[in-house]
Coordinates of C-alpha atoms in Angstrom, one line a residue:
M19 CA 0.2 -0.1 -0.1
T20 CA 1.6 3.2 -0.3
T21 CA 0.3 6.6 0.5
T22 CA 1.1 10.3 -0.6
S23 CA -0.1 13.7 0.5
E24 CA 1.0 15.5 -2.1
H25 CA -2.3 17.7 -1.7
A26 CA -3.2 19.1 1.8
T27 CA -6.6 20.9 0.3
P28 CA -8.3 19.4 -3.0
T29 CA -8.2 21.7 -5.2
A30 CA -8.0 21.7 -9.0
A31 CA -4.7 22.8 -9.2
A32 CA -3.3 20.1 -7.0
A33 CA -3.6 18.2 -10.2
S34 CA -0.5 19.1 -11.8
N35 CA 1.4 17.6 -8.9
L36 CA 0.4 14.2 -10.2
T37 CA 2.4 12.5 -13.7
D38 CA -0.1 11.1 -16.4
T39 CA 1.4 7.8 -14.5
D40 CA 0.3 8.7 -11.3
T41 CA -3.6 9.0 -12.6
Q42 CA -3.7 6.4 -15.2
S43 CA -1.8 3.3 -13.4
S44 CA -4.6 1.4 -14.3
H45 CA -4.1 2.0 -18.3
T46 CA 0.0 1.0 -18.4
E47 CA -1.0 -2.5 -16.4
H48 CA -1.8 -5.9 -17.3
S49 CA -5.1 -6.2 -18.7
V50 CA -7.5 -9.1 -17.2
S51 CA -7.0 -12.8 -19.3
V52 CA -10.0 -12.7 -20.8
S53 CA -10.7 -10.2 -24.0
V54 CA -13.6 -9.6 -25.5
S55 CA -15.3 -7.1 -28.4
T56 CA -17.9 -5.6 -27.4
P57 CA -21.3 -6.6 -29.2
K58 CA -22.2 -3.7 -31.7
S59 CA -26.2 -4.3 -31.3
Y60 CA -28.6 -5.0 -28.5
A61 CA -30.6 -7.1 -30.1
D62 CA -27.8 -9.6 -31.2
Y63 CA -26.3 -9.7 -27.4
Y64 CA -29.9 -9.9 -26.1
N65 CA -31.6 -13.1 -28.1
N66 CA -28.1 -15.0 -28.6
F67 CA -27.8 -14.6 -24.6
G68 CA -26.6 -17.8 -22.6
M69 CA -25.6 -18.4 -19.2
N70 CA -22.3 -20.7 -20.2
T71 CA -21.2 -18.3 -22.4
L72 CA -21.1 -15.4 -20.0
L73 CA -19.2 -17.9 -17.4
E74 CA -16.2 -18.0 -19.7
E75 CA -16.4 -15.3 -20.8
I76 CA -16.2 -13.6 -16.5
F77 CA -14.0 -16.8 -15.4
G78 CA -12.1 -18.5 -18.6
A79 CA -10.9 -22.0 -17.2
H80 CA -11.6 -21.4 -13.8
P81 CA -15.4 -21.6 -12.8
D82 CA -15.0 -22.5 -9.7
D83 CA -14.2 -18.7 -9.0
R84 CA -17.4 -17.6 -8.6
L85 CA -18.0 -19.8 -5.9
N86 CA -16.2 -17.4 -3.6
A87 CA -16.4 -13.5 -3.5
Y88 CA -13.3 -13.2 -2.7
M89 CA -11.6 -15.3 -5.1
A90 CA -14.0 -13.5 -8.2
C91 CA -13.4 -10.0 -7.4
C92 CA -9.4 -10.4 -5.8
G93 CA -8.1 -13.8 -5.6
R94 CA -7.8 -14.5 -9.1
H95 CA -6.1 -11.8 -10.1
V96 CA -3.4 -12.3 -7.9
R97 CA -3.0 -15.8 -9.4
D98 CA -3.4 -14.7 -12.6
G99 CA -0.5 -12.7 -12.6
R100 CA -2.3 -9.4 -11.6
A101 CA -0.8 -8.2 -8.5
D102 CA 0.8 -5.5 -9.1
N103 CA -2.3 -3.9 -10.8
T104 CA -3.9 -1.0 -8.9
A105 CA -7.3 -2.4 -7.4
L106 CA -8.3 1.1 -5.4
V107 CA -7.1 4.8 -5.1
H108 CA -8.6 6.5 -2.1
E109 CA -8.3 9.9 -0.8
D110 CA -9.1 11.1 2.9
T111 CA -10.7 14.1 3.9
A112 CA -7.6 16.0 3.9
G113 CA -6.1 15.3 0.3
K114 CA -4.0 12.3 1.4
M115 CA -4.0 9.4 -1.6
T116 CA -3.7 5.8 -0.5
R117 CA -3.4 3.2 -2.8
M118 CA -3.6 -0.5 -2.9
T119 CA -2.7 -3.1 -5.5
F120 CA -4.9 -6.4 -5.9
G121 CA -1.7 -8.0 -4.0
E122 CA -1.8 -5.5 -1.1
L123 CA -5.4 -6.3 -0.4
D124 CA -4.9 -10.2 -1.1
N125 CA -2.4 -9.9 1.7
A126 CA -4.4 -7.6 4.2
S127 CA -7.6 -9.2 3.7
A128 CA -5.6 -12.7 4.9
Q129 CA -4.8 -11.0 8.1
V130 CA -8.0 -9.5 8.6
A131 CA -9.4 -13.3 7.8
N132 CA -7.4 -14.7 10.6
L133 CA -8.2 -11.8 12.7
L134 CA -12.0 -12.7 12.2
Q135 CA -11.5 -16.0 12.6
S136 CA -9.7 -15.3 16.1
Y137 CA -13.3 -14.1 16.6
G138 CA -15.0 -17.5 15.9
V139 CA -16.8 -16.3 12.5
Q140 CA -17.2 -18.9 10.1
A141 CA -19.1 -19.2 6.8
G142 CA -22.5 -17.8 6.8
D143 CA -21.6 -15.4 9.8
R144 CA -22.7 -12.1 9.2
V145 CA -19.7 -9.6 9.8
A146 CA -20.7 -5.8 9.1
T147 CA -19.0 -2.3 9.2
M148 CA -20.2 1.7 9.9
L149 CA -17.1 3.6 7.9
P150 CA -16.5 5.6 5.8
R151 CA -14.7 5.0 2.5
T152 CA -11.6 3.9 3.5
P153 CA -9.2 0.9 2.3
E154 CA -10.0 -0.8 5.8
L155 CA -13.2 -1.2 4.4
L156 CA -12.1 -2.8 1.3
V157 CA -10.1 -5.0 3.3
V158 CA -12.6 -6.0 5.7
V159 CA -15.3 -6.8 2.9
L160 CA -12.4 -9.0 1.1
A161 CA -11.5 -10.6 4.4
T162 CA -15.2 -11.6 5.2
W163 CA -15.9 -13.4 1.7
R164 CA -12.6 -14.9 2.2
L165 CA -14.4 -17.0 5.2
G166 CA -17.2 -17.9 3.1
A167 CA -18.5 -15.2 5.9
I168 CA -21.3 -12.8 4.9
Y169 CA -20.4 -9.0 4.4
Q170 CA -23.2 -6.5 6.3
P171 CA -23.1 -2.8 5.6
L172 CA -24.1 -0.6 8.1
F173 CA -24.5 3.2 6.4
T174 CA -22.9 5.5 8.6
A175 CA -25.8 8.0 9.0
F176 CA -28.1 5.1 10.5
G177 CA -29.2 5.9 13.8
Y178 CA -29.3 3.7 16.9
D179 CA -32.9 1.8 15.9
S180 CA -32.0 1.4 12.6
I181 CA -29.0 -0.7 13.4
K182 CA -30.1 -2.2 16.2
Y183 CA -33.0 -3.7 14.1
R184 CA -29.9 -4.9 11.4
M185 CA -28.0 -6.7 13.8
D186 CA -30.4 -8.2 15.7
K187 CA -32.0 -9.5 13.0
A188 CA -28.6 -10.8 11.4
E189 CA -27.0 -12.1 14.4
T190 CA -24.1 -10.1 13.6
K191 CA -20.9 -11.7 15.1
V192 CA -18.2 -8.5 14.4
V193 CA -18.8 -5.0 13.6
F194 CA -15.6 -2.4 12.6
T195 CA -16.3 1.0 13.2
N196 CA -14.6 4.4 14.3
N197 CA -14.5 6.9 17.0
D198 CA -16.8 9.1 14.7
N199 CA -19.8 6.4 14.8
R200 CA -18.8 4.7 17.8
D201 CA -21.4 6.4 20.5
K202 CA -24.5 5.0 18.3
F203 CA -24.1 1.5 19.4
K204 CA -24.0 2.1 22.9
D205 CA -25.6 -1.3 24.7
L206 CA -25.3 -3.5 21.0
A207 CA -21.5 -3.6 22.2
Q208 CA -22.2 -5.9 24.6
Q209 CA -23.7 -8.5 21.9
T210 CA -21.3 -8.5 19.5
K211 CA -17.8 -8.3 18.6
M212 CA -16.2 -4.2 18.3
V213 CA -13.4 -3.5 16.6
M214 CA -12.3 0.2 16.9
V215 CA -10.6 1.5 13.1
G216 CA -9.0 4.1 15.2
S217 CA -6.0 5.3 17.8
Q218 CA -5.3 2.7 21.0
S219 CA -6.6 5.3 23.2
D220 CA -9.9 5.3 21.9
S221 CA -10.4 1.5 22.2
Q222 CA -9.0 1.4 25.5
T223 CA -11.7 3.7 26.4
L224 CA -14.7 1.6 24.8
G225 CA -13.1 -1.5 26.0
D226 CA -13.2 -2.3 21.7
D227 CA -10.1 -4.3 20.1
N228 CA -8.1 -1.9 18.3
Y229 CA -7.7 -3.1 14.4
F230 CA -4.3 -2.1 13.5
I231 CA -2.7 -3.3 17.1
K232 CA -4.8 -6.4 16.5
L233 CA -3.2 -6.6 12.9
A234 CA 0.1 -6.2 14.4
E235 CA -0.1 -8.8 16.5
I236 CA -1.3 -11.7 13.7
R237 CA 1.5 -10.4 11.5
A238 CA 4.1 -11.3 14.4
K239 CA 3.0 -14.5 14.5
Q240 CA 2.8 -15.3 10.8
P241 CA -0.1 -17.4 10.5
K242 CA -0.8 -19.5 7.3
M243 CA -2.8 -17.7 4.8
T244 CA -6.1 -18.3 5.0
E245 CA -7.6 -20.2 2.0
P246 CA -10.9 -19.5 0.8
I247 CA -14.0 -21.2 1.7
I248 CA -16.0 -22.9 -1.3
L249 CA -19.7 -22.8 -1.4
D250 CA -22.4 -22.7 -4.1
T251 CA -23.9 -20.3 -6.1
D252 CA -26.9 -20.3 -3.8
A253 CA -24.5 -18.9 -0.4
P254 CA -25.1 -15.3 0.1
F255 CA -22.0 -13.3 0.2
L256 CA -24.2 -9.8 0.7
Q257 CA -27.0 -9.3 3.6
M258 CA -28.7 -6.0 2.7
F259 CA -32.1 -4.5 4.1
T260 CA -34.7 -2.8 2.0
S261 CA -37.3 -0.1 2.9
G262 CA -41.1 -1.6 2.8
T263 CA -44.3 0.2 2.7
V264 CA -45.3 -2.0 6.3
G265 CA -43.4 -2.9 9.2
K266 CA -39.9 -2.5 9.3
S267 CA -37.1 -2.9 6.5
K268 CA -36.6 -6.8 5.0
G269 CA -33.5 -8.9 4.5
V270 CA -31.9 -9.4 1.6
N271 CA -29.4 -12.2 0.9
V272 CA -27.6 -11.2 -2.0
P273 CA -26.2 -14.9 -3.2
L274 CA -22.8 -15.7 -5.3
A275 CA -25.1 -16.1 -8.3
A276 CA -25.7 -12.9 -8.4
L277 CA -21.7 -12.4 -9.4
P278 CA -22.4 -12.8 -13.4
A279 CA -25.8 -10.1 -13.2
F280 CA -23.0 -7.6 -11.9
Y281 CA -20.7 -8.1 -14.7
L282 CA -23.2 -7.7 -17.2
Y283 CA -24.0 -4.6 -15.6
M284 CA -20.7 -3.6 -15.5
R285 CA -19.6 -4.3 -18.5
Y286 CA -22.4 -3.6 -20.9
A287 CA -24.2 -0.9 -19.0
I288 CA -21.5 1.1 -17.4
D289 CA -19.2 0.1 -20.5
L290 CA -16.3 -0.3 -17.9
R291 CA -12.7 -0.6 -19.8
Q292 CA -9.4 -1.3 -18.3
S293 CA -8.3 1.8 -19.5
D294 CA -11.0 3.4 -17.4
N295 CA -10.4 5.5 -14.2
Y296 CA -13.5 4.5 -12.5
W297 CA -15.5 6.1 -10.2
N298 CA -18.7 5.4 -8.6
M299 CA -20.3 8.3 -5.9
A300 CA -22.6 6.2 -4.3
D301 CA -21.6 5.0 -0.2
P302 CA -21.3 1.7 0.0
G303 CA -23.2 1.5 2.8
W304 CA -26.2 0.9 0.3
A305 CA -26.4 -1.2 -2.4
Y306 CA -25.6 0.8 -5.8
G307 CA -22.3 1.2 -4.2
L308 CA -21.8 -1.4 -2.8
Y309 CA -22.4 -4.0 -5.3
Y310 CA -21.1 -1.2 -8.4
A311 CA -18.3 0.7 -6.2
I312 CA -16.8 -2.4 -5.0
T313 CA -18.1 -5.9 -6.0
G314 CA -18.5 -5.2 -10.0
P315 CA -14.8 -3.1 -10.7
L316 CA -13.2 -5.6 -8.5
L317 CA -14.7 -8.6 -10.6
L318 CA -13.3 -7.1 -13.9
G319 CA -10.1 -6.5 -12.7
V320 CA -10.4 -2.4 -12.4
T321 CA -9.4 0.1 -10.5
T322 CA -11.9 1.6 -8.3
Y323 CA -11.7 5.0 -6.9
F324 CA -13.1 6.3 -3.0
N325 CA -13.6 9.9 -2.1
E326 CA -13.9 10.3 1.3
A327 CA -15.2 13.5 0.9
G328 CA -18.8 14.3 1.9
F329 CA -20.4 15.8 -1.4
D330 CA -19.6 19.1 -2.2
A331 CA -19.6 20.0 -6.2
A332 CA -16.3 21.9 -6.0
N333 CA -14.6 19.1 -4.5
T334 CA -16.4 16.6 -7.0
R335 CA -14.9 18.2 -9.9
D336 CA -11.6 18.6 -8.5
F337 CA -11.6 15.0 -7.9
M338 CA -12.4 14.5 -11.5
V339 CA -9.9 16.3 -12.9
R340 CA -7.5 15.2 -10.7
H341 CA -7.7 11.2 -11.1
K342 CA -8.7 11.9 -15.0
I343 CA -12.0 10.1 -14.0
T344 CA -12.8 8.6 -17.4
N345 CA -16.1 6.5 -16.2
L346 CA -18.6 8.1 -13.5
A347 CA -21.5 6.7 -11.8
S348 CA -23.4 8.8 -9.9
S349 CA -27.6 9.8 -9.4
P350 CA -30.0 12.2 -10.4
T351 CA -29.5 14.2 -7.1
A352 CA -26.1 14.5 -7.8
F353 CA -26.0 15.9 -10.7
R354 CA -28.8 18.4 -10.0
M355 CA -26.2 19.3 -6.8
M356 CA -23.6 19.6 -9.5
K357 CA -25.7 22.0 -11.4
S358 CA -27.0 24.1 -9.3
S359 CA -23.6 24.8 -7.7
G360 CA -22.3 26.8 -10.2
V361 CA -19.1 25.3 -10.4
F362 CA -18.8 23.8 -13.4
E363 CA -20.3 26.7 -15.4
A364 CA -17.6 28.9 -13.7
F365 CA -15.1 26.7 -15.7
S366 CA -17.2 26.2 -19.2
T367 CA -17.2 30.2 -19.3
D368 CA -13.6 31.0 -17.7
A369 CA -11.7 32.1 -20.3
A370 CA -8.3 31.1 -18.9
N371 CA -9.3 27.4 -18.4
N372 CA -6.9 25.3 -19.9
D373 CA -6.1 21.5 -20.0
S374 CA -5.0 20.7 -16.5
N375 CA -8.8 22.1 -15.8
K376 CA -10.5 20.1 -18.1
L377 CA -12.5 16.7 -17.3
S378 CA -11.3 13.7 -19.0
L379 CA -15.2 12.2 -18.8
R380 CA -15.9 9.1 -21.7
C381 CA -19.1 8.7 -20.4
A382 CA -21.4 8.6 -17.0
N383 CA -24.4 6.8 -15.4
S384 CA -27.3 7.3 -13.2
A385 CA -29.3 5.6 -11.0
G386 CA -32.0 5.8 -8.3
E387 CA -34.6 7.7 -10.0
T388 CA -35.4 9.2 -13.8
L389 CA -33.5 11.6 -15.1
N390 CA -35.1 14.5 -16.5
T391 CA -34.3 16.0 -19.7
E392 CA -33.0 19.2 -18.1
V393 CA -30.0 17.0 -16.3
V394 CA -29.2 14.8 -19.2
G395 CA -28.8 18.0 -21.4
W396 CA -26.9 19.6 -18.4
V397 CA -24.3 16.7 -18.5
E398 CA -23.8 16.4 -21.9
S399 CA -22.9 20.3 -22.2
H400 CA -20.7 20.6 -18.5
L401 CA -19.8 17.5 -18.2
G402 CA -18.8 16.4 -21.8
C403 CA -19.8 13.2 -22.1
K404 CA -23.5 11.2 -22.6
V405 CA -25.4 10.1 -19.4
C406 CA -27.4 6.3 -19.2
D407 CA -30.3 6.0 -17.1
Q408 CA -30.6 2.8 -15.3
Y409 CA -33.0 0.5 -13.2
G410 CA -32.8 -1.4 -10.4
Q411 CA -33.3 -2.6 -7.0
T412 CA -31.4 -3.7 -3.7
E413 CA -33.0 -7.0 -4.8
T414 CA -32.3 -7.5 -8.0
G415 CA -29.4 -5.2 -8.9
M416 CA -30.2 -3.5 -12.2
T417 CA -32.3 -5.2 -14.4
C418 CA -33.4 -2.4 -16.8
C419 CA -30.8 -0.1 -18.4
E420 CA -29.3 2.2 -21.2
H421 CA -26.2 0.6 -22.0
H422 CA -23.6 2.3 -23.0
A423 CA -21.8 -0.6 -25.3
L424 CA -24.7 -2.2 -26.7
E425 CA -26.5 -0.2 -29.1
H426 CA -30.1 0.2 -28.8
K427 CA -32.1 3.4 -29.0
K428 CA -31.7 5.7 -25.9
P429 CA -34.8 7.8 -25.6
V430 CA -34.3 10.3 -23.0
G431 CA -36.8 9.5 -19.8
S432 CA -36.5 5.9 -20.5
M433 CA -34.9 3.5 -18.2
G434 CA -33.4 1.4 -21.1
M435 CA -33.9 -2.3 -22.1
A436 CA -33.8 -5.2 -20.1
L437 CA -30.5 -6.0 -18.8
P438 CA -29.5 -9.4 -20.8
G439 CA -30.1 -12.4 -19.2
H440 CA -33.4 -10.8 -17.8
T441 CA -37.4 -11.2 -19.3
L442 CA -39.6 -7.8 -18.2
V443 CA -43.2 -7.7 -18.6
I444 CA -45.7 -5.3 -17.1
L445 CA -48.5 -6.9 -15.7
D446 CA -52.4 -5.6 -14.5
D447 CA -53.9 -6.4 -11.2
D448 CA -54.9 -9.9 -12.4
M449 CA -51.5 -10.9 -13.3
Q450 CA -52.2 -10.7 -17.0
V451 CA -49.3 -9.1 -19.8
L452 CA -50.1 -5.7 -20.9
P453 CA -49.7 -4.4 -24.1
D454 CA -46.9 -1.9 -24.9
G455 CA -48.4 1.5 -23.9
E456 CA -50.2 0.3 -21.1
Q457 CA -49.4 1.2 -17.8
G458 CA -48.8 -1.9 -15.2
Q459 CA -46.8 -3.1 -12.2
L460 CA -43.0 -4.4 -14.2
A461 CA -42.2 -7.9 -13.3
V462 CA -39.5 -10.4 -14.2
V463 CA -40.3 -13.4 -15.8
V464 CA -38.0 -16.1 -13.1
S465 CA -37.6 -18.9 -15.5
Q466 CA -37.2 -16.9 -18.5
S467 CA -34.5 -14.5 -16.7
P468 CA -31.1 -17.2 -16.3
A469 CA -29.3 -13.9 -15.0
F470 CA -31.4 -13.5 -12.7
Y471 CA -30.6 -14.6 -9.1
F472 CA -33.2 -13.4 -6.0
R473 CA -34.9 -16.2 -4.2
G474 CA -36.6 -14.4 -1.6
Y475 CA -36.4 -11.9 1.3
S476 CA -34.3 -13.4 3.9
W477 CA -36.8 -14.0 6.9
N478 CA -39.5 -14.3 4.8
E479 CA -40.7 -11.0 5.8
K480 CA -42.9 -10.5 1.9
Q481 CA -43.7 -12.6 -0.5
A482 CA -42.4 -11.0 -4.0
F483 CA -43.4 -13.5 -6.3
A484 CA -46.9 -14.4 -8.4
D485 CA -46.5 -17.6 -9.8
D486 CA -43.3 -17.4 -12.4
Y487 CA -43.1 -13.4 -11.6
Y488 CA -41.0 -11.5 -9.5
L489 CA -43.2 -8.2 -8.9
T490 CA -41.2 -5.2 -8.5
G491 CA -44.0 -2.9 -7.4
D492 CA -42.8 -0.5 -9.5
I493 CA -45.6 1.0 -12.0
V494 CA -44.0 1.0 -15.8
E495 CA -44.8 0.9 -19.4
R496 CA -43.0 -0.4 -22.8
H497 CA -42.7 1.6 -25.6
H498 CA -43.1 -0.4 -28.9
D499 CA -39.2 -0.2 -29.4
G500 CA -38.6 -2.6 -26.1
S501 CA -37.9 0.7 -23.8
Y502 CA -39.4 1.1 -20.5
W503 CA -40.7 4.3 -18.6
F504 CA -41.2 4.5 -15.1
S505 CA -44.4 6.1 -14.1
G506 CA -44.2 5.3 -10.1
R507 CA -44.4 3.0 -7.3
D508 CA -47.6 1.2 -6.3
D509 CA -47.1 1.5 -2.7
D510 CA -46.0 4.4 -0.8
I511 CA -41.9 4.1 -0.9
I512 CA -40.5 7.4 -0.6
M513 CA -37.6 8.0 -3.1
T514 CA -35.6 11.0 -1.9
A515 CA -31.9 11.5 -3.1
G516 CA -31.7 8.5 -4.9
Y517 CA -32.7 6.2 -1.1
R518 CA -35.7 4.4 -0.6
V519 CA -37.1 5.2 2.6
G520 CA -39.8 3.7 4.0
P521 CA -42.8 5.7 5.6
T522 CA -43.8 3.3 8.6
D523 CA -40.2 3.6 9.7
V524 CA -40.4 7.6 9.9
E525 CA -43.7 7.7 11.0
N526 CA -42.8 4.6 13.8
T527 CA -40.1 7.3 15.1
V528 CA -41.9 10.1 15.2
L529 CA -44.8 8.5 17.6
E530 CA -41.4 8.2 19.8
H531 CA -42.3 11.5 20.8
E532 CA -44.0 12.5 23.7
A533 CA -47.0 15.2 22.1
V534 CA -47.4 12.6 19.0
A535 CA -50.4 10.8 18.6
E536 CA -50.4 9.9 15.0
S537 CA -48.3 10.1 12.1
A538 CA -47.8 9.8 8.5
A539 CA -45.1 10.1 5.9
V540 CA -44.8 11.1 2.6
G541 CA -42.7 11.8 -0.4
I542 CA -43.5 16.0 -1.9
P543 CA -41.2 17.4 -4.6
D544 CA -38.4 19.1 -4.2
E545 CA -35.9 20.6 -6.9
V546 CA -32.8 18.8 -5.5
R547 CA -34.0 15.7 -4.2
G548 CA -36.6 14.5 -6.3
C549 CA -38.6 14.1 -3.0
M550 CA -38.4 15.0 0.4
I551 CA -40.3 13.9 3.3
K552 CA -43.0 15.7 5.2
S553 CA -44.7 13.9 8.1
Y554 CA -48.1 14.9 9.2
V555 CA -48.8 15.0 12.9
V556 CA -51.8 14.8 15.2
L557 CA -50.5 15.9 18.6
K558 CA -51.5 14.7 21.6
D559 CA -55.0 16.4 23.3
G560 CA -54.2 19.8 24.8
I561 CA -50.8 20.4 23.1
E562 CA -50.3 23.1 20.4
G563 CA -48.0 22.4 17.8
S564 CA -45.1 24.7 17.3
D565 CA -41.7 25.2 15.7
E566 CA -40.3 23.9 18.9
I567 CA -41.9 20.8 18.9
A568 CA -41.3 20.3 14.7
Q569 CA -37.5 20.9 15.2
Q570 CA -37.5 18.1 18.2
I571 CA -39.2 15.7 15.9
K572 CA -36.8 16.6 13.2
N573 CA -33.8 15.7 15.2
L574 CA -35.6 13.0 17.1
V575 CA -35.6 10.8 13.5
R576 CA -32.7 12.1 12.6
E577 CA -30.7 10.8 15.7
R578 CA -32.5 7.8 16.3
L579 CA -33.5 6.5 12.5
S580 CA -31.0 8.1 9.9
A581 CA -29.5 11.7 8.8
H582 CA -31.0 11.1 5.1
A583 CA -34.5 9.7 6.2
Y584 CA -35.8 12.7 8.5
P585 CA -38.4 15.0 7.5
R586 CA -37.7 18.0 6.4
E587 CA -41.3 19.6 6.8
V588 CA -43.6 19.1 9.5
E589 CA -47.0 20.0 9.6
F590 CA -49.7 19.7 12.1
I591 CA -53.3 18.5 11.4
K592 CA -56.6 17.2 13.6
E593 CA -56.5 14.0 12.4
L594 CA -55.2 11.7 9.4
P595 CA -57.0 10.7 6.3
K596 CA -57.5 6.9 6.6
T597 CA -59.8 4.2 5.1
P598 CA -63.2 2.4 6.7
S599 CA -60.3 -0.5 8.0
G600 CA -58.1 2.4 9.5
K601 CA -55.0 2.6 7.0
I602 CA -53.9 5.8 6.2
Q603 CA -54.6 7.2 3.3
R604 CA -51.2 8.9 1.6
F605 CA -52.1 9.4 -1.4
L606 CA -54.2 11.9 0.0
L607 CA -51.6 13.6 2.0
R608 CA -49.4 14.0 -1.3
S609 CA -52.4 15.0 -3.3
L610 CA -52.3 18.2 0.2
S611 CA -48.6 19.0 -0.7
A612 CA -48.7 18.8 -4.8

């Protein structure tokens, strides 16, 4: 692992301190052994798709590499002579840069795997991190996979209730966190092993093991290299949770069978190439970041970039310039925030703008919500590349995409075409297939989708299938050209800044306030976030609504649930609209704010 601190502050001018070799090291290193030409026709590739051909394309003469996620994403690259290829480029909040090769990740993950074994971790156990985008996070992920254990992300904005629920359900065995997040675990340390990625004094104060000290002890013992545990394709390697409108978040086991589907998205929708400097801006505490900022690029043997700093338009542009990012994955919210900042326009109109401040983007990708025409046009004019809209879910990964690497029509506003290996249909309320031009629920035809891997929720919280169909819960229309167009959810899920938030989670947390009798949460339009959360609150008899109580409610949800899921607007009303059976009619509340 190499570290540099050539730029104490992250500015575009600092890019001049880096040579082309520094910023584009992946361009001159060994390519992965599998090299294929890009199919020019979407129709040809889709219609002639075969899983055996795909598996050979990915794993060549070693198909069993898919039976352990560490082998698929790291071990095979080292075995096949690519140990010196850069796997990770990380930049911390002070601008210090760290590079790790596949070989260094291999060694580091072996040490952490030995640490996990000393804690009794075995295949099938859950290991979690609550860490920012750091090299340590990536090492723990690979170490967990090496043992055949299941990695569980904990988003750094989660509050105590969200953490406790997920750890209780998953019976999480070990958690790695840092000092910034350790207080959120409170009494949870009594039920799981806590490892502090931080100073020795912080660890001693809290009674946690110290990550760096424990690894030094393991290195001193020079233990044998931990051999990867071979599993079957149904074995899970990720433990996710996804929001719902009724009850708590649902568990999603992601099996090793997902790896070919991840490859399809990275290779043909993202169009990830060996020559790319690839940056997925999504947080790995969520599906899109974990699937496609970590698993996907490492599966293809391509360098992934981590920017530990929180979103800031100026820093975002500087990072893209400094590292000569060629392939970007982000969300409509981030693109809107870039647009509204004025930072990119300033460079576009600056007569003194020179090559050292220019972007190098070849293509951009967007997921989480629908892109509108204005944002698409802005990306093309100010980022200098085409942006493709792509659709997926935590349960399924990406299933409908505008594919950069395959030729098909890409009308603005469309979700794109079915990802190869997936058959999609539109269903009416009676589970009958609808013709083109009619809106209905998007579904995956399981028996006709060899790359589809989801088989149900972890603890059977909900029935997701009807006969041969996986039901997405999204209302979509298919056009005659095969493109799909998103209309909305058929439930009350709130999509805010690309995050899925279940209203029940918000409502239950609001009810913890001593003044609240009833609560309902809905999403209302917001120019930057797409949707923001609004809480309608009925107070207990004798209590009058006030700005103070509204702020207390916001703070409560932010602390107990999550910083991304609190209501940015609170309105006090006398009663909630309900059906005769007592169910809240959230659609009526949404209409009040329309």
